[in-house]
Short mmCIF file of C-alpha atoms in Angstrom, two decimals:
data_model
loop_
_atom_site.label_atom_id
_atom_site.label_comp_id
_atom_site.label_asym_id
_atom_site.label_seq_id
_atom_site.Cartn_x
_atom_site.Cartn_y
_atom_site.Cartn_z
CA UNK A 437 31.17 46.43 53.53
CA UNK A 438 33.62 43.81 51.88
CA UNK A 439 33.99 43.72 48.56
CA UNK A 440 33.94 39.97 46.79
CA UNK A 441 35.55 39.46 43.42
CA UNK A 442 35.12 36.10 41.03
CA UNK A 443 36.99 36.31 38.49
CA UNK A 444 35.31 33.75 35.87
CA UNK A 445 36.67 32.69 32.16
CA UNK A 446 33.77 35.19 30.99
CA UNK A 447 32.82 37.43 33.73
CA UNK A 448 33.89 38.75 36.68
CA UNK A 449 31.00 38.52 39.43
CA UNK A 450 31.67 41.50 42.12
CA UNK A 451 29.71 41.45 45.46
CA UNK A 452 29.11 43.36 48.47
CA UNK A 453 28.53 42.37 51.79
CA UNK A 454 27.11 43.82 54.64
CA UNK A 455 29.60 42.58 58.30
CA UNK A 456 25.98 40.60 59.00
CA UNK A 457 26.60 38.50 55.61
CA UNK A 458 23.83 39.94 53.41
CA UNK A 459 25.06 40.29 49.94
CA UNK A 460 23.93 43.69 49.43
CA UNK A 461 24.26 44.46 45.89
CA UNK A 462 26.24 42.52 42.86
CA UNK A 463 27.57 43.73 39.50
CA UNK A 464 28.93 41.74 36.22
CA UNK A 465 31.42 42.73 33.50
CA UNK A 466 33.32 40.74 30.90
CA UNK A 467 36.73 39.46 31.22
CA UNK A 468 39.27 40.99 28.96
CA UNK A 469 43.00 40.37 30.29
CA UNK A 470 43.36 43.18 27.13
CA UNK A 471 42.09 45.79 29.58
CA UNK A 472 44.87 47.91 32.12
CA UNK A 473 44.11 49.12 35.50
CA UNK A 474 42.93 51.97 34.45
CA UNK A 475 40.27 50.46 32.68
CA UNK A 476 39.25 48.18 35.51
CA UNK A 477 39.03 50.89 37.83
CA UNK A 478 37.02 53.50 36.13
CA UNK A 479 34.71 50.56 35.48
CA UNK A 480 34.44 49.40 38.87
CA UNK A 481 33.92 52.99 40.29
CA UNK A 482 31.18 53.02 37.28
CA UNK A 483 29.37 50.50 39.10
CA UNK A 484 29.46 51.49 42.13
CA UNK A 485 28.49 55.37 41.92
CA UNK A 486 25.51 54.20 39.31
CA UNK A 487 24.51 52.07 42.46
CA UNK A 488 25.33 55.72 45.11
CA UNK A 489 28.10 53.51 47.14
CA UNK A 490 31.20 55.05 48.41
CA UNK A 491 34.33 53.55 48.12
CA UNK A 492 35.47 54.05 51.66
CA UNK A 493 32.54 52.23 52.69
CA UNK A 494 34.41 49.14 51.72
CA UNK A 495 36.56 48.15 54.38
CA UNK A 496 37.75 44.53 53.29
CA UNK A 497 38.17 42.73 50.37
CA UNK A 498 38.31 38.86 49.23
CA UNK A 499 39.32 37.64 45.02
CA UNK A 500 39.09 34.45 43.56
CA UNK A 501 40.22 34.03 39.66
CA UNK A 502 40.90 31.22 37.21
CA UNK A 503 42.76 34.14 35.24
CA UNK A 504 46.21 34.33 36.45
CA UNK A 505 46.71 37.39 34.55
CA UNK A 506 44.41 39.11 35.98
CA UNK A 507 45.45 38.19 39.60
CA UNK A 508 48.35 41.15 39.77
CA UNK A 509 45.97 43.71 37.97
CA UNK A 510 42.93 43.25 40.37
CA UNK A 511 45.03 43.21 43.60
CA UNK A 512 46.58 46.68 42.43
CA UNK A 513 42.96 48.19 41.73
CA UNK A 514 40.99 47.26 44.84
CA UNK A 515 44.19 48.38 46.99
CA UNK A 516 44.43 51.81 44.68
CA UNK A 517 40.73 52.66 44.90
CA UNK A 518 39.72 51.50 47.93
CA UNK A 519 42.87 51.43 50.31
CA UNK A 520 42.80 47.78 51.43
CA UNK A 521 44.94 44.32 50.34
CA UNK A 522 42.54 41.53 49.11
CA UNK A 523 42.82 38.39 50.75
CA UNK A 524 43.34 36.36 47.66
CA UNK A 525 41.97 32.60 47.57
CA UNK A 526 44.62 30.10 47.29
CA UNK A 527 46.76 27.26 48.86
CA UNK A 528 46.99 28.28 52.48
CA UNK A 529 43.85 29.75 52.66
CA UNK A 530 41.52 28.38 55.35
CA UNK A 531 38.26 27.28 53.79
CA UNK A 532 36.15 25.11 56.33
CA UNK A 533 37.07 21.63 53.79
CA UNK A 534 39.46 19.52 53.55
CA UNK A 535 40.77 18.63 49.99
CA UNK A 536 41.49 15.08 48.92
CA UNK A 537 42.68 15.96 45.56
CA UNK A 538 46.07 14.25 44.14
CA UNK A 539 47.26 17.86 43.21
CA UNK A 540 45.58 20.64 45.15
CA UNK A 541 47.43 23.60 43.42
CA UNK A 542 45.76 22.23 40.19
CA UNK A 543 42.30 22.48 41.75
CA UNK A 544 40.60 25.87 40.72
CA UNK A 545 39.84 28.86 43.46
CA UNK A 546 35.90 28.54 41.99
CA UNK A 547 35.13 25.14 42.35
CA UNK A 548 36.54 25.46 45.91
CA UNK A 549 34.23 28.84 47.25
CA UNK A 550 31.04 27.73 45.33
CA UNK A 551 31.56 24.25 47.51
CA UNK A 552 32.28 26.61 50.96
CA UNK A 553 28.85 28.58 50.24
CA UNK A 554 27.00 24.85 49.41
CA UNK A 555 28.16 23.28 52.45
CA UNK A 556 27.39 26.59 54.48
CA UNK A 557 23.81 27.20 53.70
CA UNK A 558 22.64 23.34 52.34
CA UNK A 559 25.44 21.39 54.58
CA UNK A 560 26.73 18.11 53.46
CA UNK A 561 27.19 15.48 51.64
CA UNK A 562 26.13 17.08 48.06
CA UNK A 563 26.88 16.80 44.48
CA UNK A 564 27.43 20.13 42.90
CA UNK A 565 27.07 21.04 39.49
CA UNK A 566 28.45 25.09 38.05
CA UNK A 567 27.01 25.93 34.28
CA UNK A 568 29.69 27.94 33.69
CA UNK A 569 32.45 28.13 30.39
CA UNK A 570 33.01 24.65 31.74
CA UNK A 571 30.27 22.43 33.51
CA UNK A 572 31.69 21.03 36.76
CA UNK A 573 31.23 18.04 39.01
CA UNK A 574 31.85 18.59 42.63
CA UNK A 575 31.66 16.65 45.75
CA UNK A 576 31.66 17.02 48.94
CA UNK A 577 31.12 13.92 51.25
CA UNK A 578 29.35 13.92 54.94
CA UNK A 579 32.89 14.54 57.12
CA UNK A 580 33.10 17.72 54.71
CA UNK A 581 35.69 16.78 52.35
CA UNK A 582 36.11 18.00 48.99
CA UNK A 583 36.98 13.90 47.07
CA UNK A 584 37.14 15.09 43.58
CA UNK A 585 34.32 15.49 40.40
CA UNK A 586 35.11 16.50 36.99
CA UNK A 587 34.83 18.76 34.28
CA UNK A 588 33.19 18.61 30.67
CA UNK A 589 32.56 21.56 28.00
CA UNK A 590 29.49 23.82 29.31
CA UNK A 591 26.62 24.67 26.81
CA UNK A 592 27.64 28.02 25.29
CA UNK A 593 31.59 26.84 24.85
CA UNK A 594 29.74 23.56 23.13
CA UNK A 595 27.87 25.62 20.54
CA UNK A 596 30.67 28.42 20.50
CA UNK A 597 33.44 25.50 19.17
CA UNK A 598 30.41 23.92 17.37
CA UNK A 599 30.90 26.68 14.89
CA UNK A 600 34.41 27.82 15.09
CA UNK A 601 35.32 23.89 14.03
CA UNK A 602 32.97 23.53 11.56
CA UNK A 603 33.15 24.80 8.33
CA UNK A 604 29.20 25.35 8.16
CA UNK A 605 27.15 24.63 11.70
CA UNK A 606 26.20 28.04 12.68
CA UNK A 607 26.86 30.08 15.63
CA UNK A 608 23.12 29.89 17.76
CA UNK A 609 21.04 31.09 20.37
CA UNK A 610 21.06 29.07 23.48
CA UNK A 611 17.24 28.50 23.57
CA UNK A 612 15.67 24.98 23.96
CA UNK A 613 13.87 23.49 21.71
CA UNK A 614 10.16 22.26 22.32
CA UNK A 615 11.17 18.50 20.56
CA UNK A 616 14.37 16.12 20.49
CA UNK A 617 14.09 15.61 16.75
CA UNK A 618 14.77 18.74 14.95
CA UNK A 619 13.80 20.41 11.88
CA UNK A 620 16.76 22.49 10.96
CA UNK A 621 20.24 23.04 11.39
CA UNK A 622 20.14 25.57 13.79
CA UNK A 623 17.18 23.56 16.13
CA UNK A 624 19.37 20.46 15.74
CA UNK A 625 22.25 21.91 17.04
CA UNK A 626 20.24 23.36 19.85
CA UNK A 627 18.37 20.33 20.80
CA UNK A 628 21.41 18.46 20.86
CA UNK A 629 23.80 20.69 23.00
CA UNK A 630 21.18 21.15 25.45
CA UNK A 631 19.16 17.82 25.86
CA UNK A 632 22.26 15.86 25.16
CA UNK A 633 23.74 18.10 28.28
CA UNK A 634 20.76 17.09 30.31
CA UNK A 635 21.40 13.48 29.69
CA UNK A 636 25.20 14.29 30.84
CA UNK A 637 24.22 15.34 33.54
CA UNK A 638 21.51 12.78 34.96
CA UNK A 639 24.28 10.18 34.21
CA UNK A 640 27.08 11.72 36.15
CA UNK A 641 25.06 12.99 39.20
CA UNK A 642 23.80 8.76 39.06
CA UNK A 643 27.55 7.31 38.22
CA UNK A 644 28.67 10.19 41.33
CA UNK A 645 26.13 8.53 43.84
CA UNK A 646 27.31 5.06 42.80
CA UNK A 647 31.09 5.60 43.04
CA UNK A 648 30.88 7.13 46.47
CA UNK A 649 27.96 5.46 48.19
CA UNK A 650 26.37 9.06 48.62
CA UNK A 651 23.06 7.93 47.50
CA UNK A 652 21.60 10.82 49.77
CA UNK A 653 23.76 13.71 48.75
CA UNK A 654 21.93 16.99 47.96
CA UNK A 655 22.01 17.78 44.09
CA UNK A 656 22.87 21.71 43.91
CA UNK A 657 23.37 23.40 40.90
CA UNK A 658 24.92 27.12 40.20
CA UNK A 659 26.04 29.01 37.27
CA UNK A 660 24.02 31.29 34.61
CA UNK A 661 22.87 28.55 32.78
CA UNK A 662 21.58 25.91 35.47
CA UNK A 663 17.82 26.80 34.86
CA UNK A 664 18.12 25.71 30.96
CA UNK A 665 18.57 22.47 32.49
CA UNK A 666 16.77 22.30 35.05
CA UNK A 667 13.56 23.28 32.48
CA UNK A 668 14.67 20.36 30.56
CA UNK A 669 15.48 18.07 33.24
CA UNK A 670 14.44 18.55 37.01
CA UNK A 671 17.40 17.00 38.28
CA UNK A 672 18.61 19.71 41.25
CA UNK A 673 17.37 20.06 45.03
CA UNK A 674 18.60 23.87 44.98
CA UNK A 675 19.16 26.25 42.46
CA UNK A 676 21.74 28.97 44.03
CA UNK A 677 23.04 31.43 41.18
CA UNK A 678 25.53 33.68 44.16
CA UNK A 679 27.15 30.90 45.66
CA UNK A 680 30.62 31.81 44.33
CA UNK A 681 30.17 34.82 45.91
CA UNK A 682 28.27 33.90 48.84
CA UNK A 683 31.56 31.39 49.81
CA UNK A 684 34.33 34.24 49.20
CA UNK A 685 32.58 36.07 52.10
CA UNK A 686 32.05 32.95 53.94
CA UNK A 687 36.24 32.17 53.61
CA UNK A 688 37.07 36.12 54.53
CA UNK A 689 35.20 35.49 57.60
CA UNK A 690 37.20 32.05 58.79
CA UNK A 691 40.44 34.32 57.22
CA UNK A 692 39.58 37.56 59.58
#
């Protein structure tokens, strides 16, 4: 099996692949850059023995991470408990696109795989959109390019700062309200962090199409939070919750 690691500004997304490509099982923890080796390793053999899979059945092993503190501690535990040296996604890595980005070292290892996995299984030209601890914009046009997108607070950070920079907006759920026009504080807040992110995004996935000409580009979305949106606003061809996973096998295969 190989063994795929995202490392995410929240969680770290582990998969494992069967040679064939099926993504066999998946796991989820928290990031902490607080926790040692140690730590990451008893909690990764955790997972696995809860799930009755031996280590030595893994036999390669693929990380992305936006955490570059992290990047040192995971390469040492996959290579400590399962014997192998994670191909680790970066400039130099092939990935199937070509990036047309002014600075590609300042382009993020996660917006790059989830696009790999989109124009694997959907193919090209699309627009994708990760609800993650930031929402991003990606494209990808039909000669399989990766032009650019952008980036804007996602829905939890929104409500998260909401209260941290606020001296009395509370801290709340991320549930949707049945109604625009709220009530109370806390359904206010809601209705406007998550309708008001629906509206975002109907206007960038339009102002993307017009700016490019890709006025038949596939609208993907991924991330945890992509069917609060969707709910609200049915503005996606494909929902696809794995594809940051799904594209680190996809780029250990064109690596190996």
């Amino acid at each position: 099996m190989i063994l795929t690691v995202d490392i995410g500004n929240t969680n770290i997304k582990i998969g494992l692949f069967e040679q064939t490509g099926v993504l066999s099982k998946s796991f989820k923890m928290s990031t902490d850059v607080k926790r040692t080796s140690d730590e990451y390793v008893a909690l990764l053999l955790q997972l696995l023995n809860h799930s009755k899979i031996d280590e030595k059945s893994i036999t390669g092993a693929i990380v992305s991470s936006v955490i570059p503190q992290l990047d040192y501690t995971f390469t040492n535990v996959i290579t400590y408990v399962f014997g192998v040296k994670p191909l680790v996604v970066g400039v130099g890595v092939k990935t199937g696109l070509a990036i047309r980005y002014d600075f590609p070292r300042e382009l993020g290892s996660d917006r790059i795989i989830t696009c790999v996995a989109a124009e694997k299984q959907y193919g090209a030209p699309f627009i994708l959109v990760d609800f993650g601890t930031a929402t991003t914009f990606n494209v990808v046009n039909e000669r399989r390019e990766f032009i650019g997108g952008a980036i804007s607070l996602g829905l939890k950070s929104t409500i998260e700062s909401l209260a941290e920079c606020t001296a009395k907006l509370p801290n709340v759920e991320l549930e949707t309200p049945k109604k625009v026009v709220a009530q109370s504080t806390g359904k206010a807040i809601q209705s406007g962090v998550i309708y008001g992110a629906a509206g975002q995004v109907k206007y960038m996935i339009d102002q993307i199409k017009r700016e490019t000409g890709l006025n038949n580009a596939k609208v993907i979305a991924t991330g945890g939070l992509s069917n609060i949106i969707y709910n609200v606003e049915p503005l996606f061809d494909y929902i696809d919750r794995e594809l940051s996973l799904k594209g680190l096998f996809e780029i250990y295969r064109q690596n190996n």
